[in-house]
Short mmCIF file of C-alpha atoms (C1' of nucleotides) in Angstrom, two decimals:
data_model
loop_
_atom_site.label_atom_id
_atom_site.label_comp_id
_atom_site.label_asym_id
_atom_site.label_seq_id
_atom_site.Cartn_x
_atom_site.Cartn_y
_atom_site.Cartn_z
CA UNK A 191 0.01 0.00 -0.02
CA UNK A 192 1.54 3.27 -1.07
CA UNK A 193 1.91 6.22 1.29
CA UNK A 194 -0.98 8.57 1.14
CA UNK A 195 -2.10 11.97 1.95
CA UNK A 196 -5.71 11.82 2.90
CA UNK A 197 -6.97 14.73 0.92
CA UNK A 198 -10.27 16.48 1.43
CA UNK A 199 -11.58 15.17 -1.85
CA UNK A 200 -10.63 11.60 -1.15
CA UNK A 201 -12.35 11.88 2.26
CA UNK A 202 -15.45 13.35 0.66
CA UNK A 203 -15.70 10.56 -1.90
CA UNK A 204 -15.25 7.96 0.80
CA UNK A 205 -17.73 9.48 3.08
CA UNK A 206 -20.27 9.84 0.37
CA UNK A 207 -19.95 6.22 -0.50
CA UNK A 208 -20.33 5.37 3.19
CA UNK A 209 -23.46 7.36 3.50
CA UNK A 210 -25.40 5.86 0.66
CA UNK A 211 -26.78 2.46 -0.18
CA UNK A 212 -27.37 3.13 -3.84
CA UNK A 213 -23.97 1.71 -4.94
CA UNK A 214 -23.33 4.64 -7.25
CA UNK A 215 -21.13 4.97 -10.35
CA UNK A 216 -18.21 7.48 -10.60
CA UNK A 217 -20.47 9.81 -12.47
CA UNK A 218 -22.98 10.05 -9.70
CA UNK A 219 -20.34 10.67 -7.14
CA UNK A 220 -18.91 13.38 -9.31
CA UNK A 221 -22.24 15.10 -9.82
CA UNK A 222 -23.24 14.87 -6.19
CA UNK A 223 -19.96 16.31 -4.93
CA UNK A 224 -19.62 18.95 -7.64
CA UNK A 225 -21.78 21.63 -5.84
CA UNK A 226 -19.69 21.43 -2.77
CA UNK A 227 -16.43 21.03 -4.60
CA UNK A 228 -16.78 23.08 -7.72
CA UNK A 229 -13.27 22.39 -8.92
CA UNK A 230 -13.63 18.57 -8.62
CA UNK A 231 -12.89 16.69 -11.72
CA UNK A 232 -14.15 13.38 -12.93
CA UNK A 233 -10.62 12.07 -13.23
CA UNK A 234 -10.03 12.63 -9.53
CA UNK A 235 -13.11 10.58 -8.79
CA UNK A 236 -11.85 7.68 -10.86
CA UNK A 237 -8.36 7.97 -9.38
CA UNK A 238 -9.59 7.99 -5.86
CA UNK A 239 -11.96 5.15 -6.34
CA UNK A 240 -9.00 3.06 -7.60
CA UNK A 241 -6.91 4.10 -4.53
CA UNK A 242 -9.75 3.35 -2.07
CA UNK A 243 -10.25 -0.03 -3.80
CA UNK A 244 -6.60 -0.91 -3.46
CA UNK A 245 -6.86 -0.08 0.22
CA UNK A 246 -9.87 -2.31 0.57
CA UNK A 247 -11.99 0.63 1.71
CA UNK A 248 -14.29 0.30 -1.24
CA UNK A 249 -15.21 -2.37 -3.71
CA UNK A 250 -16.81 -2.61 -7.12
CA UNK A 251 -19.93 -4.70 -6.71
CA UNK A 252 -21.25 -4.80 -10.22
CA UNK A 253 -21.03 -3.41 -13.71
CA UNK A 254 -24.42 -2.16 -14.79
CA UNK A 255 -24.85 -0.86 -18.38
CA UNK A 256 -21.17 -0.51 -18.67
CA UNK A 257 -20.69 1.45 -15.43
CA UNK A 258 -18.73 0.23 -12.45
CA UNK A 259 -20.81 0.47 -9.26
CA UNK A 260 -19.13 1.00 -5.91
CA UNK A 261 -19.84 0.11 -2.28
CA UNK A 262 -18.03 1.19 0.83
CA UNK A 263 -19.65 -1.49 2.99
CA UNK A 264 -17.05 -4.10 3.08
CA UNK A 265 -18.84 -6.62 5.28
CA UNK A 266 -19.79 -9.62 3.18
CA UNK A 267 -23.13 -9.27 1.49
CA UNK A 268 -24.59 -9.70 -1.97
CA UNK A 269 -26.46 -7.53 -4.36
CA UNK A 270 -29.58 -7.47 -6.51
CA UNK A 271 -29.43 -5.74 -9.85
CA UNK A 272 -32.65 -4.64 -11.54
CA UNK A 273 -32.28 -5.49 -15.24
CA UNK A 274 -34.79 -2.70 -16.08
CA UNK A 275 -33.77 0.38 -14.13
CA UNK A 276 -30.28 -0.63 -13.19
CA UNK A 277 -30.82 -0.13 -9.45
CA UNK A 278 -28.43 -2.02 -7.16
CA UNK A 279 -29.73 -3.18 -3.82
CA UNK A 280 -28.14 -4.88 -0.86
CA UNK A 281 -29.01 -8.49 -0.03
CA UNK A 282 -27.77 -9.51 3.45
CA UNK A 283 -26.99 -13.07 4.20
CA UNK A 284 -28.97 -15.05 6.72
CA UNK A 285 -26.04 -17.30 7.42
CA UNK A 286 -22.30 -17.30 7.16
CA UNK A 287 -21.66 -17.64 3.50
CA UNK A 288 -18.48 -19.60 3.96
CA UNK A 289 -20.91 -22.37 3.59
CA UNK A 290 -21.04 -21.35 0.07
CA UNK A 291 -17.54 -22.61 -0.57
CA UNK A 292 -18.57 -26.06 0.31
CA UNK A 293 -21.11 -26.09 -2.56
CA UNK A 294 -18.53 -25.60 -5.24
CA UNK A 295 -15.78 -27.64 -6.60
CA UNK A 296 -12.69 -25.61 -5.94
CA UNK A 297 -9.38 -26.64 -7.53
CA UNK A 298 -7.17 -26.97 -4.50
CA UNK A 299 -4.25 -25.35 -6.11
CA UNK A 300 -6.17 -22.09 -6.55
CA UNK A 301 -6.05 -19.32 -4.16
CA UNK A 302 -9.57 -18.02 -3.70
CA UNK A 303 -9.52 -14.62 -2.05
CA UNK A 304 -13.08 -13.38 -2.40
CA UNK A 305 -16.32 -13.90 -4.23
CA UNK A 306 -19.14 -11.81 -5.62
CA UNK A 307 -22.74 -12.92 -5.71
CA UNK A 308 -25.14 -10.94 -7.81
CA UNK A 309 -28.84 -11.60 -8.31
CA UNK A 310 -30.59 -10.28 -11.40
CA UNK A 311 -34.25 -9.59 -11.98
CA UNK A 312 -36.80 -6.91 -11.67
CA UNK A 313 -37.22 -4.67 -8.61
CA UNK A 314 -40.63 -4.01 -7.13
CA UNK A 315 -40.94 -0.56 -8.65
CA UNK A 316 -40.24 -1.85 -12.12
CA UNK A 317 -42.59 -4.80 -11.58
CA UNK A 318 -45.52 -2.62 -10.67
CA UNK A 319 -44.66 -0.22 -13.46
CA UNK A 320 -45.09 -2.99 -16.06
CA UNK B 10 -37.52 -13.37 -29.94
CA UNK B 11 -37.18 -11.92 -33.35
CA UNK B 12 -37.19 -13.93 -36.43
CA UNK B 13 -33.74 -14.86 -37.51
CA UNK B 14 -31.59 -16.19 -40.37
CA UNK B 15 -29.06 -18.51 -38.92
CA UNK B 16 -26.10 -17.12 -40.81
CA UNK B 17 -22.89 -18.92 -41.31
CA UNK B 18 -21.08 -16.39 -39.13
CA UNK B 19 -23.49 -16.58 -36.25
CA UNK B 20 -23.14 -20.37 -36.36
CA UNK B 21 -19.46 -20.09 -36.27
CA UNK B 22 -19.47 -17.76 -33.36
CA UNK B 23 -21.77 -19.99 -31.41
CA UNK B 24 -19.91 -23.12 -32.24
CA UNK B 25 -16.63 -21.59 -31.29
CA UNK B 26 -18.07 -20.61 -27.92
CA UNK B 27 -19.45 -24.09 -27.49
CA UNK B 28 -16.07 -25.59 -28.20
CA UNK B 29 -14.00 -23.70 -25.68
CA UNK B 30 -13.99 -23.35 -21.93
CA UNK B 31 -11.82 -20.19 -21.88
CA UNK B 32 -14.87 -17.83 -21.71
CA UNK B 33 -13.52 -15.56 -24.33
CA UNK B 34 -14.10 -11.89 -25.05
CA UNK B 35 -15.40 -10.61 -28.39
CA UNK B 36 -11.90 -9.73 -29.45
CA UNK B 37 -10.63 -13.29 -29.06
CA UNK B 38 -13.64 -14.67 -31.01
CA UNK B 39 -12.93 -12.16 -33.78
CA UNK B 40 -9.24 -13.03 -34.04
CA UNK B 41 -9.90 -16.73 -33.85
CA UNK B 42 -12.44 -16.74 -36.64
CA UNK B 43 -10.76 -14.19 -38.85
CA UNK B 44 -8.44 -16.71 -40.64
CA UNK B 45 -11.45 -18.80 -41.68
CA UNK B 46 -13.78 -15.82 -42.35
CA UNK B 47 -11.47 -13.14 -43.67
CA UNK B 48 -14.22 -10.66 -44.16
CA UNK B 49 -15.50 -11.03 -40.64
CA UNK B 50 -15.88 -7.71 -38.76
CA UNK B 51 -15.71 -7.07 -35.10
CA UNK B 52 -19.14 -5.34 -35.15
CA UNK B 53 -20.60 -8.62 -36.39
CA UNK B 54 -19.15 -10.45 -33.48
CA UNK B 55 -20.60 -7.98 -31.02
CA UNK B 56 -23.99 -7.99 -32.78
CA UNK B 57 -24.15 -11.78 -32.76
CA UNK B 58 -23.18 -12.11 -29.16
CA UNK B 59 -26.00 -9.83 -28.29
CA UNK B 60 -28.50 -11.86 -30.41
CA UNK B 61 -27.30 -15.12 -28.94
CA UNK B 62 -27.51 -13.66 -25.45
CA UNK B 63 -31.17 -12.51 -26.09
CA UNK B 64 -31.91 -16.06 -27.23
CA UNK B 65 -30.34 -17.50 -24.10
CA UNK B 66 -27.84 -19.49 -26.06
CA UNK B 67 -24.96 -17.61 -24.50
CA UNK B 68 -24.38 -15.54 -21.42
CA UNK B 69 -21.92 -13.06 -20.12
CA UNK B 70 -20.22 -14.57 -17.18
CA UNK B 71 -17.90 -11.83 -16.05
CA UNK B 72 -16.33 -8.56 -17.00
CA UNK B 73 -12.52 -8.80 -16.70
CA UNK B 74 -10.38 -5.78 -17.35
CA UNK B 75 -13.27 -4.04 -18.91
CA UNK B 76 -14.03 -6.92 -21.31
CA UNK B 77 -17.22 -8.91 -21.34
CA UNK B 78 -16.51 -12.66 -21.20
CA UNK B 79 -18.94 -15.15 -22.72
CA UNK B 80 -19.92 -18.68 -22.17
CA UNK B 81 -22.21 -20.91 -24.20
CA UNK B 82 -22.62 -23.56 -21.50
CA UNK B 83 -25.95 -22.53 -20.06
CA UNK B 84 -26.23 -25.08 -17.32
CA UNK B 85 -25.86 -23.42 -13.96
CA UNK B 86 -22.26 -23.23 -12.79
CA UNK B 87 -19.95 -20.49 -11.42
CA UNK B 88 -16.59 -19.04 -12.36
CA UNK B 89 -13.14 -18.35 -10.99
CA UNK B 90 -11.45 -15.24 -12.29
CA UNK B 91 -7.71 -14.90 -11.83
CA UNK B 92 -6.88 -11.31 -10.72
CA UNK B 93 -3.44 -11.57 -12.22
CA UNK B 94 -3.84 -13.06 -15.72
CA UNK B 95 -7.54 -12.54 -16.17
CA UNK B 96 -8.19 -16.25 -16.88
CA UNK B 97 -11.83 -17.39 -16.28
CA UNK B 98 -12.32 -20.96 -15.24
CA UNK B 99 -15.43 -23.02 -14.63
CA UNK B 100 -16.46 -24.09 -11.12
CA UNK B 101 -19.05 -26.68 -11.06
CA UNK B 102 -21.45 -27.10 -8.20
CA UNK B 103 -21.49 -30.07 -5.96
CA UNK B 104 -25.00 -29.48 -4.99
CA UNK B 105 -28.17 -27.86 -6.28
CA UNK B 106 -27.47 -24.20 -5.87
CA UNK B 107 -31.10 -23.37 -5.39
CA UNK B 108 -30.01 -23.87 -1.77
CA UNK B 109 -28.15 -20.71 -2.25
CA UNK B 110 -31.36 -18.73 -2.37
CA UNK B 111 -32.21 -19.80 1.14
CA UNK B 112 -29.03 -18.22 2.47
CA UNK B 113 -30.03 -14.75 1.42
CA UNK B 114 -32.61 -12.27 2.51
CA UNK B 115 -34.71 -11.76 -0.57
CA UNK B 116 -37.22 -9.09 -0.66
CA UNK B 117 -40.40 -10.92 -1.55
CA UNK B 118 -41.67 -8.31 -3.91
CA UNK B 119 -38.66 -8.73 -6.13
CA UNK B 120 -38.57 -10.92 -9.08
CA UNK B 121 -35.22 -12.77 -9.04
CA UNK B 122 -34.58 -14.36 -12.38
CA UNK B 123 -30.95 -15.47 -12.16
CA UNK B 124 -27.78 -15.07 -10.30
CA UNK B 125 -24.13 -14.94 -11.02
CA UNK B 126 -21.47 -16.22 -8.65
CA UNK B 127 -17.87 -15.29 -9.26
CA UNK B 128 -14.81 -16.25 -7.22
CA UNK B 129 -11.69 -14.14 -7.44
CA UNK B 130 -8.10 -14.98 -6.61
CA UNK B 131 -4.98 -16.29 -8.25
CA UNK B 132 -4.85 -19.34 -10.47
CA UNK B 133 -2.30 -22.09 -9.95
CA UNK B 134 -0.09 -20.92 -12.89
CA UNK B 135 0.08 -17.39 -11.46
CA UNK B 136 0.74 -18.66 -7.95
CA UNK B 137 3.71 -20.65 -9.03
CA UNK B 138 4.95 -17.83 -11.19
CA UNK B 139 5.14 -15.50 -8.20
"C1'" DT C 89 -38.53 -10.47 -53.16
"C1'" DT C 90 -38.28 -9.61 -48.52
"C1'" DC C 91 -35.85 -9.12 -44.41
"C1'" DG C 92 -32.30 -10.35 -41.65
"C1'" DT C 93 -27.27 -9.81 -41.72
"C1'" DT C 94 -22.85 -7.77 -42.65
"C1'" DG C 95 -18.49 -4.65 -43.46
"C1'" DC C 96 -16.90 -0.56 -42.74
"C1'" DA C 97 -15.95 3.44 -40.44
"C1'" DA C 98 -17.59 6.87 -37.63
"C1'" DA C 99 -19.71 7.61 -33.27
"C1'" DC C 100 -20.24 6.67 -28.27
"C1'" DA C 101 -19.38 6.16 -23.42
"C1'" DT C 102 -16.54 5.11 -19.80
"C1'" DT C 103 -12.21 5.26 -17.95
"C1'" DT C 104 -7.25 6.41 -18.05
"C1'" DT C 105 -3.30 9.42 -18.38
"C1'" DG C 106 0.36 13.34 -19.09
"C1'" DC C 107 1.53 17.40 -17.42
"C1'" DA C 108 1.96 21.54 -14.87
"C1'" DG C 109 0.29 23.53 -10.78
"C1'" DT C 110 -1.50 22.58 -5.89
"C1'" DT C 111 -1.96 20.45 -1.41
"C1'" DT C 112 -0.56 17.64 2.34
"C1'" DC C 113 2.59 16.34 5.72
"C1'" DG D 113 10.66 20.84 0.50
"C1'" DA D 114 9.39 16.22 -1.03
"C1'" DA D 115 5.85 13.48 -2.28
"C1'" DA D 116 1.07 12.90 -3.09
"C1'" DC D 117 -2.82 14.90 -5.24
"C1'" DT D 118 -5.47 17.47 -8.61
"C1'" DG D 119 -7.73 19.90 -12.98
"C1'" DC D 120 -7.84 19.83 -17.44
"C1'" DA D 121 -8.08 18.03 -21.77
"C1'" DA D 122 -6.47 14.59 -24.77
"C1'" DA D 123 -6.12 9.82 -25.41
"C1'" DA D 124 -7.33 5.09 -24.95
"C1'" DT D 125 -10.56 1.34 -24.72
"C1'" DG D 126 -14.45 -1.48 -25.51
"C1'" DT D 127 -18.76 -1.32 -27.69
"C1'" DT D 128 -22.55 0.49 -30.64
"C1'" DT D 129 -24.57 2.17 -34.82
"C1'" DG D 130 -25.96 4.10 -39.65
"C1'" DC D 131 -25.83 2.86 -44.08
"C1'" DA D 132 -25.44 0.67 -48.34
"C1'" DA D 133 -24.49 -3.91 -50.03
"C1'" DC D 134 -25.16 -8.80 -49.30
"C1'" DG D 135 -27.26 -13.38 -48.05
"C1'" DA D 136 -30.85 -16.53 -46.70
"C1'" DA D 137 -35.39 -18.27 -47.07
#
DNA sequence: TTCGTTGCAAACATTTTGCAGTTTC
DNA sequence: GAAACTGCAAAATGTTTGCAACGAA
């Protein structure tokens, strides 16, 4: 992990991600912070997301319509992606998901570090809109 | 599902995907078929992947380094993605994974159609290379 | 003959990057 | 003061699309 200065903007990006459960894309973060940080640039958002990701403070939970979606809640949970509106929702586990590993044939010479479980379908709003 | 002509090139793309377990990207499909179909274009590969996906003959199993990776094996199974070399490998389930659904809090008003389970880590080749 | 399909190249959208100036420690 | 960070705009990347020609039924 490289030495870092915790800049105001990086802080702001991280705190924004911590404060929402919408799993936003870089673009949304940029637009949301822009009023408060008028000289913020999109490149900075991307650069900081990368740094935060390397530091395991943030993770990419899905790619929806070509956009990486981020989450600052690092405790293990899964996500639901609406195929219609692109919304990403949290799905918390009832049980310890290490159980999961027992369901799958894992080559023993592989080093499995993490996993990502995504459910797809239609959210309630989109269902009632149809 | 729209009416279709099963063109030679669509066939070729589908058969190539059926014949490999490397979960290739559009680019690899293009380069692999190019010698046999010298007038093939990359746009055609993308267009056909989309059609095949709509027809549930093919699915996108992961996005690795910004590239969509495809699989023509539609029976339920998961994948392992090597963070170093980007290789995508099959992981077959020991048990019926519908069990999986019981482990997760699912909002009952959601319509869950499918899920995608991806494991990340380092493959054996990359491990021994390090 | 009618549509679906294709090559080509231009257009798109998201993300990355080089550089010169700024901030943080 | 050194090293990290940033704005800006240009570049890179992967994917999509318009159009005229082509292919399949």
